[in-house]
Coordinates of C-alpha atoms in Angstrom, one line a residue:
M542 CA 132.8 80.7 36.1
D543 CA 134.6 78.6 38.6
D544 CA 133.3 76.3 41.2
L545 CA 134.4 78.6 44.0
E546 CA 132.2 81.4 42.7
L547 CA 129.3 79.2 42.2
D548 CA 129.7 77.8 45.9
H549 CA 129.5 81.4 47.2
C550 CA 127.0 82.8 44.6
P551 CA 124.7 79.9 44.0
W552 CA 121.9 82.0 42.6
L553 CA 124.0 82.2 39.5
F554 CA 123.9 78.4 38.8
A555 CA 120.8 78.2 36.9
E556 CA 121.8 80.9 34.3
E557 CA 125.6 80.4 34.1
A558 CA 126.7 77.0 35.1
S559 CA 128.5 74.9 32.4
A560 CA 127.4 71.5 31.4
E561 CA 130.2 69.9 33.3
Q562 CA 129.2 71.9 36.5
R563 CA 125.6 70.8 36.1
A564 CA 126.7 67.2 35.9
A565 CA 128.8 67.6 38.9
Q566 CA 125.9 69.1 40.8
R567 CA 123.7 66.1 40.1
E568 CA 126.4 63.9 41.3
R569 CA 126.6 66.0 44.4
Q570 CA 123.0 65.8 45.2
R571 CA 123.0 62.0 44.7
S572 CA 125.8 61.6 47.1
L573 CA 124.1 63.4 49.9
G574 CA 123.7 61.0 53.0
G575 CA 120.8 60.1 55.0
D576 CA 117.2 60.2 53.6
S577 CA 117.6 63.1 51.2
E578 CA 115.3 64.4 48.6
V579 CA 116.4 67.4 46.4
G580 CA 113.9 69.4 44.3
E581 CA 114.2 70.8 40.9
R582 CA 116.8 73.5 40.1
C583 CA 118.5 73.3 43.5
Y584 CA 122.3 73.7 44.4
V585 CA 124.3 72.3 47.0
A586 CA 127.7 73.7 47.5
G587 CA 130.6 71.2 47.4
S588 CA 132.3 72.9 50.3
A589 CA 129.0 72.7 52.4
A590 CA 129.0 70.1 55.2
V591 CA 125.7 68.5 54.6
F592 CA 125.2 65.4 56.8
P593 CA 121.4 65.0 57.4
G594 CA 119.5 62.4 59.0
R595 CA 116.6 63.5 56.7
L596 CA 116.8 66.4 54.1
R597 CA 113.9 67.8 52.0
L598 CA 115.2 70.6 49.9
G599 CA 112.3 72.3 48.0
D600 CA 112.5 73.4 44.3
D601 CA 114.7 76.5 43.4
S602 CA 116.5 76.3 46.9
Y603 CA 120.2 76.3 47.6
I604 CA 122.8 75.6 50.3
A605 CA 125.8 77.8 49.7
A606 CA 129.5 77.6 50.8
H607 CA 130.7 76.4 54.0
A608 CA 127.1 75.9 55.4
Y609 CA 126.7 73.2 58.0
V610 CA 123.5 71.2 58.0
T611 CA 122.8 68.2 60.1
G612 CA 119.6 66.6 61.5
D613 CA 116.1 66.7 60.2
V614 CA 115.8 69.7 57.8
A615 CA 112.9 70.4 55.5
T616 CA 112.6 73.6 53.2
G617 CA 109.8 74.8 51.0
T618 CA 110.4 76.4 47.6
D619 CA 112.9 79.2 46.9
C620 CA 114.8 78.9 50.2
T621 CA 118.4 80.0 50.5
L622 CA 121.0 79.1 53.0
N623 CA 123.6 81.5 52.5
P624 CA 127.5 81.1 53.1
F625 CA 128.4 79.9 56.6
T626 CA 124.9 79.2 57.7
V627 CA 124.3 76.6 60.4
V628 CA 121.1 74.4 60.3
R629 CA 120.9 71.7 62.8
G630 CA 118.4 69.6 64.6
T631 CA 114.8 69.7 63.6
V632 CA 114.1 72.7 61.4
S633 CA 111.2 73.3 59.0
L634 CA 111.3 76.2 56.7
G635 CA 108.3 77.5 54.7
N636 CA 108.4 78.9 51.0
G637 CA 110.6 81.9 50.2
V638 CA 112.8 81.9 53.3
R639 CA 116.1 83.8 53.1
I640 CA 118.7 82.9 55.6
G641 CA 121.7 85.4 55.9
A642 CA 125.4 84.5 56.0
H643 CA 126.8 83.3 59.4
T644 CA 123.2 82.6 60.8
S645 CA 122.5 79.7 62.9
L646 CA 119.2 77.8 63.4
L647 CA 119.7 75.3 66.3
G648 CA 116.9 73.1 66.5
F649 CA 118.2 71.1 69.4
N650 CA 119.4 71.7 73.0
H651 CA 120.7 69.9 76.0
S652 CA 119.9 70.2 79.7
M653 CA 122.1 71.7 82.3
A654 CA 121.0 70.0 85.6
P655 CA 123.6 70.3 88.3
D656 CA 123.8 66.4 88.8
R657 CA 126.3 65.8 85.9
P658 CA 128.8 67.8 83.8
V659 CA 127.3 69.7 80.8
F660 CA 128.9 67.5 78.2
R661 CA 127.1 64.4 79.7
Q662 CA 123.6 66.1 79.6
P663 CA 120.9 64.5 77.4
H664 CA 119.8 66.3 74.2
S665 CA 116.4 67.3 73.4
S666 CA 114.7 68.9 70.4
E667 CA 111.5 70.9 70.2
G668 CA 112.3 72.0 66.7
I669 CA 112.3 75.3 64.9
T670 CA 109.5 76.3 62.5
V671 CA 109.9 79.3 60.1
G672 CA 106.9 80.4 58.0
D673 CA 106.6 81.7 54.4
D674 CA 108.2 84.8 53.1
V675 CA 110.7 85.2 56.0
W676 CA 114.0 87.0 55.8
I677 CA 116.6 86.3 58.5
G678 CA 119.5 88.5 58.4
S679 CA 123.2 87.8 58.9
H680 CA 124.8 86.6 62.1
V681 CA 121.3 85.9 63.7
V682 CA 120.8 82.9 66.2
V683 CA 117.5 81.2 66.5
V684 CA 117.2 78.7 69.4
D685 CA 115.4 75.6 69.7
G686 CA 111.5 75.6 70.3
V687 CA 111.0 78.9 68.4
T688 CA 108.3 79.4 65.8
I689 CA 108.7 82.5 63.3
G690 CA 105.6 83.4 61.7
D691 CA 104.9 84.1 58.0
H692 CA 106.4 87.4 56.5
C693 CA 108.7 88.1 59.4
V694 CA 112.0 90.1 59.0
I695 CA 114.8 89.4 61.5
G696 CA 117.4 92.1 61.8
A697 CA 121.2 91.1 61.6
G698 CA 122.7 89.9 64.8
A699 CA 119.5 89.2 66.5
V700 CA 119.1 86.3 69.0
V701 CA 115.6 84.9 68.7
T702 CA 114.6 83.2 71.9
K703 CA 110.7 83.4 71.6
D704 CA 108.1 83.0 69.2
L705 CA 107.4 85.8 66.6
P706 CA 104.0 86.5 65.4
A707 CA 103.5 86.8 61.6
W708 CA 104.6 90.1 59.9
T709 CA 106.9 91.0 62.8
V710 CA 110.0 93.1 62.1
A711 CA 112.3 92.1 65.1
A712 CA 115.9 92.8 66.2
G713 CA 118.2 92.8 69.3
N714 CA 119.6 90.4 71.8
P715 CA 117.1 88.9 72.8
A716 CA 115.1 89.8 69.7
R717 CA 112.3 92.1 70.3
P718 CA 109.5 93.1 68.0
L719 CA 109.9 96.6 66.6
R720 CA 106.9 96.9 64.3
D721 CA 104.5 95.3 62.0
R722 CA 105.5 95.0 58.2
R723 CA 102.1 96.0 57.2
D724 CA 102.1 99.3 59.1
A725 CA 102.3 102.2 56.6
G726 CA 102.5 104.9 59.3
D727 CA 99.5 106.8 57.9
G728 CA 97.0 105.7 60.5
G729 CA 94.8 104.0 58.0
G730 CA 91.0 103.9 58.3
A731 CA 88.5 102.5 60.8
G732 CA 90.0 99.1 60.6
A733 CA 93.6 100.1 60.8
R734 CA 96.1 98.4 63.2
P735 CA 97.0 100.4 66.2
S736 CA 99.6 103.1 65.4
S737 CA 103.3 102.6 66.2
R738 CA 103.0 105.2 68.8
A739 CA 100.1 103.6 70.5
A740 CA 102.0 100.4 70.5
T741 CA 105.0 101.9 72.0
D742 CA 103.1 103.6 74.7
A743 CA 101.4 100.2 75.6
G744 CA 104.8 98.6 75.6
D745 CA 106.1 101.4 77.9
A746 CA 103.4 100.8 80.3
L747 CA 104.2 97.2 80.6
S748 CA 107.8 98.0 80.9
R749 CA 107.2 100.4 83.7
F750 CA 105.0 97.9 85.5
A751 CA 107.6 95.0 85.3
D752 CA 110.2 97.5 86.5
T753 CA 108.1 98.2 89.5
A754 CA 107.3 94.8 90.2
R755 CA 110.9 93.7 90.1
A756 CA 112.0 96.5 92.3
Q757 CA 109.4 95.5 95.0
A758 CA 109.7 91.7 94.7
A759 CA 111.9 91.1 97.4
G760 CA 109.9 93.3 99.9
L761 CA 106.5 91.8 99.0
I762 CA 108.0 88.3 99.6
A763 CA 109.7 89.2 102.9
R764 CA 106.3 90.7 104.3
C765 CA 104.9 87.2 103.9
W766 CA 107.7 85.4 105.9
D767 CA 106.8 85.0 109.6
G768 CA 110.4 84.1 110.5
E769 CA 109.8 80.4 109.9
R770 CA 107.4 79.9 107.1
Y771 CA 105.6 81.7 104.4
A772 CA 101.9 82.8 104.5
D773 CA 99.9 84.1 101.7
R774 CA 99.9 87.5 103.4
P775 CA 100.7 88.8 106.8
G776 CA 98.4 87.4 109.6
A777 CA 97.3 84.4 107.4
A778 CA 98.3 80.8 108.5
P779 CA 101.4 79.5 106.7
T780 CA 100.8 77.1 103.7
V781 CA 102.8 75.0 101.4
R782 CA 101.4 76.9 98.4
A783 CA 102.7 80.2 99.8
H784 CA 106.2 78.8 100.0
C785 CA 105.9 77.7 96.4
D786 CA 104.4 81.0 95.2
A787 CA 107.3 82.8 96.9
V788 CA 109.6 80.7 94.9
E789 CA 107.8 81.3 91.6
I790 CA 107.8 85.1 92.2
A791 CA 111.4 85.2 93.0
D792 CA 112.4 83.2 90.0
L793 CA 110.1 85.2 87.6
L794 CA 111.2 88.8 88.7
L795 CA 114.5 88.3 90.5
G796 CA 116.0 85.2 88.8
S797 CA 116.9 83.6 92.2
A798 CA 115.5 82.0 95.1
P799 CA 113.6 84.0 98.0
A800 CA 116.2 85.6 100.1
E801 CA 114.8 84.3 103.5
L802 CA 116.6 81.0 103.0
T803 CA 119.5 79.8 100.7
A804 CA 118.5 77.8 97.7
E805 CA 119.6 74.6 99.3
E806 CA 117.4 75.3 102.3
H807 CA 114.4 76.0 100.1
V808 CA 115.0 72.6 98.4
G809 CA 115.4 70.8 101.7
R810 CA 112.2 72.2 103.0
L811 CA 109.9 71.5 100.1
A812 CA 111.5 68.1 99.2
G813 CA 111.2 67.1 102.8
L814 CA 107.5 67.7 102.6
Q815 CA 106.9 64.8 100.3
D816 CA 105.8 61.5 101.9
A817 CA 108.1 58.8 100.9
D818 CA 105.4 56.1 100.6
T819 CA 102.8 57.8 98.6
G820 CA 104.9 60.7 96.9
L821 CA 102.2 63.3 97.9
V822 CA 102.6 66.5 99.9
P823 CA 100.0 67.2 102.6
E824 CA 99.2 70.6 103.9
F825 CA 101.0 71.7 107.0
G826 CA 99.6 70.0 110.2
E827 CA 97.5 67.6 108.1
P828 CA 97.9 63.8 107.6
V829 CA 99.0 62.3 104.4
P830 CA 95.7 61.9 102.4
V831 CA 94.2 58.5 102.0
A832 CA 94.3 57.3 98.3
E833 CA 91.4 56.0 96.6
A834 CA 91.1 52.2 95.6
D835 CA 93.2 52.9 92.4
G836 CA 96.0 54.4 94.5
F837 CA 95.6 58.1 93.8
V838 CA 93.9 60.8 95.8
G839 CA 90.5 62.3 94.8
E840 CA 90.8 66.0 96.1
G841 CA 92.3 68.3 98.7
P842 CA 95.4 70.5 98.8
A843 CA 97.7 67.4 98.0
L844 CA 96.4 67.5 94.4
Y845 CA 97.6 71.0 93.8
H846 CA 100.9 70.5 95.6
V847 CA 101.7 68.0 92.9
L848 CA 101.9 71.1 90.7
S849 CA 103.1 73.8 93.1
V850 CA 105.8 71.8 94.9
G851 CA 106.8 70.0 91.8
Y852 CA 107.4 73.2 89.9
A853 CA 108.9 75.1 92.8
L854 CA 111.5 72.3 93.0
D855 CA 112.1 72.4 89.3
L856 CA 112.7 76.2 89.4
L857 CA 115.3 75.5 92.1
G858 CA 117.1 73.1 89.8
T859 CA 115.9 69.8 91.3
A860 CA 112.9 67.4 91.6
F861 CA 110.6 65.3 93.9
P862 CA 112.8 62.8 95.7
H863 CA 110.2 60.1 95.5
P864 CA 107.7 59.1 92.6
V865 CA 104.0 59.5 93.1
R866 CA 103.2 56.0 93.7
G867 CA 99.4 56.2 92.9
V868 CA 100.2 57.5 89.4
R869 CA 103.2 55.0 88.9
E870 CA 101.1 51.9 89.6
M871 CA 97.7 52.9 88.1
T872 CA 96.9 50.8 85.1
A873 CA 95.3 52.1 81.9
R874 CA 92.1 50.3 83.0
Q875 CA 91.9 51.9 86.4
L876 CA 92.6 55.4 84.9
A877 CA 89.8 55.0 82.3
A878 CA 87.6 54.0 85.2
R879 CA 88.5 57.0 87.2
L880 CA 87.9 59.2 84.3
E881 CA 84.6 58.0 83.7
G882 CA 83.8 58.5 87.4
L883 CA 84.8 62.1 87.6
P884 CA 82.0 64.6 88.2
W885 CA 81.6 66.0 84.7
R886 CA 78.0 67.0 84.9
D887 CA 78.1 69.2 87.9
G888 CA 81.8 69.6 88.9
A889 CA 83.8 69.9 85.7
W890 CA 86.4 72.1 87.4
G891 CA 87.1 69.4 89.9
A892 CA 87.4 66.9 87.1
G893 CA 89.9 69.1 85.3
A894 CA 91.8 69.7 88.5
W895 CA 92.1 65.9 89.2
I896 CA 93.5 65.3 85.4
D897 CA 95.9 68.2 85.9
A898 CA 97.4 66.7 89.2
W899 CA 97.4 63.2 87.6
A900 CA 99.1 64.2 84.4
T901 CA 101.6 66.5 86.2
A902 CA 102.5 63.6 88.5
A903 CA 103.0 61.4 85.5
H904 CA 105.3 64.2 84.1
W905 CA 107.4 64.2 87.4
N906 CA 107.5 60.6 87.4
L907 CA 108.7 60.3 83.8
R908 CA 111.6 62.6 84.7
R909 CA 113.0 60.2 87.3
A910 CA 116.3 58.7 86.4
E911 CA 115.4 55.1 87.5
G912 CA 112.3 54.7 85.0
D913 CA 109.4 56.2 83.2
G914 CA 107.3 55.9 86.3
V915 CA 103.8 55.2 84.5
E916 CA 102.3 51.9 83.5
P917 CA 102.5 51.0 79.7
G918 CA 99.6 52.6 78.0
T919 CA 98.3 55.0 80.6
L920 CA 99.2 58.0 79.0
E921 CA 97.8 56.8 75.7
A922 CA 94.7 55.9 77.7
L923 CA 94.4 59.5 79.1
F924 CA 94.7 61.3 75.8
G925 CA 92.6 58.8 73.9
W926 CA 89.8 59.1 76.5
L927 CA 89.9 62.9 76.4
L928 CA 90.1 63.1 72.6
T929 CA 87.1 60.8 72.1
R930 CA 85.0 62.6 74.7
A931 CA 85.6 66.1 73.8
D932 CA 82.2 67.9 72.9
P933 CA 82.7 68.7 69.1
W934 CA 80.4 71.8 69.7
T935 CA 82.6 73.4 72.3
G936 CA 85.9 71.3 72.3
M937 CA 85.4 71.1 76.0
W938 CA 84.4 68.6 78.6
G939 CA 81.6 68.8 81.1
S940 CA 78.1 70.5 81.1
P941 CA 77.2 74.1 81.7
S942 CA 74.2 74.9 84.0
P943 CA 71.6 77.6 83.9
E944 CA 72.6 78.7 87.4
A945 CA 76.4 79.1 86.7
G946 CA 76.7 79.2 83.0
R947 CA 80.0 77.8 81.5
I948 CA 82.2 78.7 84.7
Q949 CA 82.7 75.0 85.7
V950 CA 83.4 73.9 82.1
V951 CA 85.8 76.8 81.2
N952 CA 87.7 76.7 84.4
G953 CA 87.8 73.0 84.3
Y954 CA 89.1 73.1 80.6
Y955 CA 92.0 75.3 81.7
R956 CA 93.1 72.9 84.5
L957 CA 92.6 69.8 82.3
T958 CA 94.5 71.1 79.3
R959 CA 97.2 72.8 81.4
G960 CA 98.4 69.4 82.9
S961 CA 97.8 67.2 79.9
F962 CA 97.6 68.7 76.4
A963 CA 99.7 71.9 77.1
Q964 CA 102.2 70.3 79.4
F965 CA 102.8 67.3 77.0
G966 CA 102.7 69.3 73.8
V967 CA 99.7 67.5 72.4
P968 CA 97.3 69.6 70.2
V969 CA 93.8 70.2 71.6
P970 CA 90.7 69.1 69.8
H971 CA 88.4 71.6 68.1
P972 CA 90.4 74.8 68.8
E973 CA 88.0 77.2 67.1
R974 CA 85.1 75.9 69.0
V975 CA 87.0 76.3 72.1
V976 CA 87.6 80.0 71.2
D977 CA 83.8 80.3 70.5
A978 CA 82.9 78.8 73.9
V979 CA 85.6 80.8 75.9
L980 CA 84.5 84.2 74.3
D981 CA 80.9 83.4 75.0
H982 CA 81.9 82.7 78.6
A983 CA 83.8 85.9 78.9
R984 CA 80.6 87.9 78.3
D985 CA 78.8 86.4 81.3
T986 CA 78.5 89.3 83.8
R987 CA 77.9 86.8 86.6
H988 CA 81.7 86.1 86.5
F989 CA 83.1 89.1 84.5
G990 CA 80.9 92.0 85.5
P991 CA 82.5 95.0 87.3
G992 CA 84.2 94.0 90.5
R993 CA 83.5 90.2 89.9
E994 CA 86.6 89.1 88.2
N995 CA 89.3 87.2 89.9
A996 CA 92.7 85.6 89.0
C997 CA 91.2 82.1 88.3
N998 CA 88.5 83.3 86.0
V999 CA 90.6 85.6 84.0
L1000 CA 93.4 83.1 83.7
D1001 CA 90.9 80.4 82.8
V1002 CA 90.0 82.4 79.6
A1003 CA 93.3 83.9 78.8
H1004 CA 95.2 80.5 78.7
P1005 CA 92.7 78.6 76.3
L1006 CA 92.7 81.7 74.0
W1007 CA 96.5 81.6 74.0
L1008 CA 96.8 77.9 73.7
C1009 CA 94.4 77.5 70.8
G1010 CA 95.9 80.6 69.0
R1011 CA 99.4 79.2 69.3
Q1012 CA 98.3 75.7 68.1
R1013 CA 96.8 77.2 64.9
G1014 CA 100.0 79.2 64.3
A1015 CA 98.4 82.6 64.6
L1016 CA 97.8 84.4 68.0
A1017 CA 95.3 87.3 68.2
G1018 CA 97.5 89.8 66.5
D1019 CA 98.2 87.6 63.4
G1020 CA 94.8 87.6 61.7
G1021 CA 93.7 84.5 63.5
Y1022 CA 90.3 83.1 64.3
R1023 CA 88.1 85.9 65.9
S1024 CA 91.3 88.0 66.6
P1025 CA 89.6 91.3 66.8
E1026 CA 87.4 90.1 69.6
I1027 CA 90.3 88.3 71.4
R1028 CA 92.5 91.5 71.1
A1029 CA 89.7 93.6 72.4
W1030 CA 89.1 91.4 75.5
A1031 CA 92.9 91.2 76.2
E1032 CA 93.2 95.0 76.0
R1033 CA 90.3 95.5 78.4
Q1034 CA 91.7 92.9 80.9
L1035 CA 95.2 94.2 80.6
A1036 CA 94.0 97.8 81.3
T1037 CA 92.1 96.7 84.3
A1038 CA 94.8 94.3 85.7
L1039 CA 97.8 96.7 85.7
P1040 CA 96.2 99.4 88.1
R1041 CA 95.5 96.6 90.7
W1042 CA 99.1 96.3 91.9
H1043 CA 99.4 97.4 95.4
D1044 CA 102.9 99.0 96.0
G1045 CA 104.9 96.8 98.2
Q1046 CA 102.3 94.2 98.5
G1047 CA 101.7 92.9 95.0
F1048 CA 98.2 91.8 93.6
G1049 CA 95.1 90.5 95.4
F1050 CA 93.6 87.3 94.0
G1051 CA 90.1 89.1 93.5
A1052 CA 86.5 89.0 94.3
G1053 CA 84.4 86.0 95.0
T1054 CA 84.3 83.0 97.4
A1055 CA 87.3 81.1 95.7
G1056 CA 90.8 81.7 96.7
P1057 CA 92.3 83.9 99.3
G1058 CA 90.1 87.0 98.4
P1059 CA 90.9 90.6 97.4
A1060 CA 93.8 91.4 99.8
P1061 CA 97.1 91.4 98.1
G1062 CA 99.3 88.3 98.7
L1063 CA 101.4 85.7 97.3
Q1064 CA 99.0 83.7 95.4
G1065 CA 97.3 86.7 93.7
T1066 CA 100.7 88.1 92.7
E1067 CA 102.0 84.8 91.3
M1068 CA 98.8 84.2 89.2
W1069 CA 98.3 87.9 88.0
L1070 CA 101.9 88.1 87.0
A1071 CA 101.3 85.1 84.6
I1072 CA 97.9 86.4 83.5
I1073 CA 99.5 89.7 82.5
W1074 CA 102.2 87.9 80.4
L1075 CA 99.3 85.9 78.7
L1076 CA 97.4 88.9 78.0
A1077 CA 100.5 90.8 76.7
D1078 CA 101.5 88.0 74.6
L1079 CA 98.0 87.7 73.0
L1080 CA 98.7 91.4 72.0
G1081 CA 102.3 90.9 70.8
R1082 CA 103.8 92.9 73.7
S1083 CA 105.0 90.3 76.2
D1084 CA 108.6 91.1 75.5
A1085 CA 108.2 94.6 77.1
L1086 CA 107.8 92.7 80.4
G1087 CA 111.4 91.1 80.4
Y1088 CA 109.9 88.0 82.1
R1089 CA 108.3 84.7 80.9
P1090 CA 106.7 82.3 83.3
R1091 CA 108.7 79.1 83.9
G1092 CA 106.7 77.2 86.6
V1093 CA 103.1 76.2 86.9
H1094 CA 101.9 78.7 84.4
R1095 CA 104.9 78.2 81.8
P1096 CA 103.6 78.6 78.2
E1097 CA 105.9 76.0 76.6
P1098 CA 105.3 72.2 77.0
S1099 CA 107.3 70.7 79.9
R1100 CA 107.9 67.6 77.9
R1101 CA 106.7 66.0 74.6
A1102 CA 104.2 63.0 74.7
E1103 CA 106.0 59.6 73.8
P1104 CA 104.7 56.1 74.2
S1105 CA 104.9 55.1 77.8
R1106 CA 107.1 52.3 78.8
R1107 CA 108.5 50.8 81.9
T1108 CA 112.3 50.1 82.4

């Protein structure tokens, strides 16, 4: 058997290679560059271009002819990279992974901001993770940031742009789940998974809803434009948030800026609202808020505008023109003192909202070209303080009360983790205890009884369940912790939410004294669109919507946490 055949059919090496070919393979493996470790009974084709920074090739694995491997690549045992595969960037494979010929796993990316040519854009790498027992067919592309769960099968030619739960059979461009590998099609017994027909019907309902929302999006935004500014709904006073909600809805459903202004005009108006001295955005007609002694505000609309205006500008392809000074200049000691002084006992939601705004301001400052925009050690102080003060019994911060139950704690948990752990890609502590606490809260009829649910309360349960499930590598549909209860809750909420759409007007926020109330408007629409995506994703059906939040409620981290420094 000649070397060419072995390169293209490396599975023959163990049985049929000559002594000379075995010696040559040992030398080939010793000559690999970078930090390389190759397991027992492995084969690396001589014609493969393998230039790793770090390579860990598990036992009984091979890299076949003309494969291209660079970056930080690790495989488990019995993994195969077939001819002409490309594996680059940060890529981790489990055990028993089969990658078909001409397939690309691209664990890196670069930005495409309009301020410089594409070839000068900085690179980023979230990495690709593939679980055990996965078959990826030929001519597949897997992009950066994707996790493919255990036991998945990816059809030939698919383009995988989103995470796939364990046991998923997926295909298409973009790849969509087709079925669960475990479905036998016979209906099963009392504990069987939903039938393919039921799953298809549920997906069709989501698709019909999304098609309706897209068709009506321009009109429901236009009804909230008074000729000069946006209001949450006709007759309400214009607000900064309403303008941002309009941008979020248009981006999500239409892939463009709202039609009432050009994209440049939207940017000019929103960026022009930022106070150059403080970096804060006051509400229309209100003065710039006065900062606390440590330089950052304590409450009011300006806190949320750090999120809403910042992400609206981000969706429009730009950013705040000025740093948020109070965050840029706050020391780690000042931050720790402020965290200690937040109202954890009787106002955990307010405490979480403050951390959400502070961390998001730090995120925007860190993105600025002239420097990191935070004092050394402040981010470390934030996460250190939070990690050491999380209640190990609930995984949360703050105290419930007999009068209100866990509402302050759970809603504060969402705000806190959204801006810190989720936004910076840091794992939350005690995820199983969080699930326990959140499911307990979701049974509280004071907040989830008939006619009492609103967007905040549902979002503040859905997101922690989603975040903890993703962190553990198994969302509700994957046999994860308490998954039957999570699925049942998500099914109920989704069935209740979809009929609340008002044709031509969108969603109302919901009942209660918080928020703008039950009348349909921009805030309710923006929030419920994100909630429906989270609920659908908990059930493995979000692809049917054809949209994925990219703004305030984006599921992916906005940045990865790194040690803070000043330049």
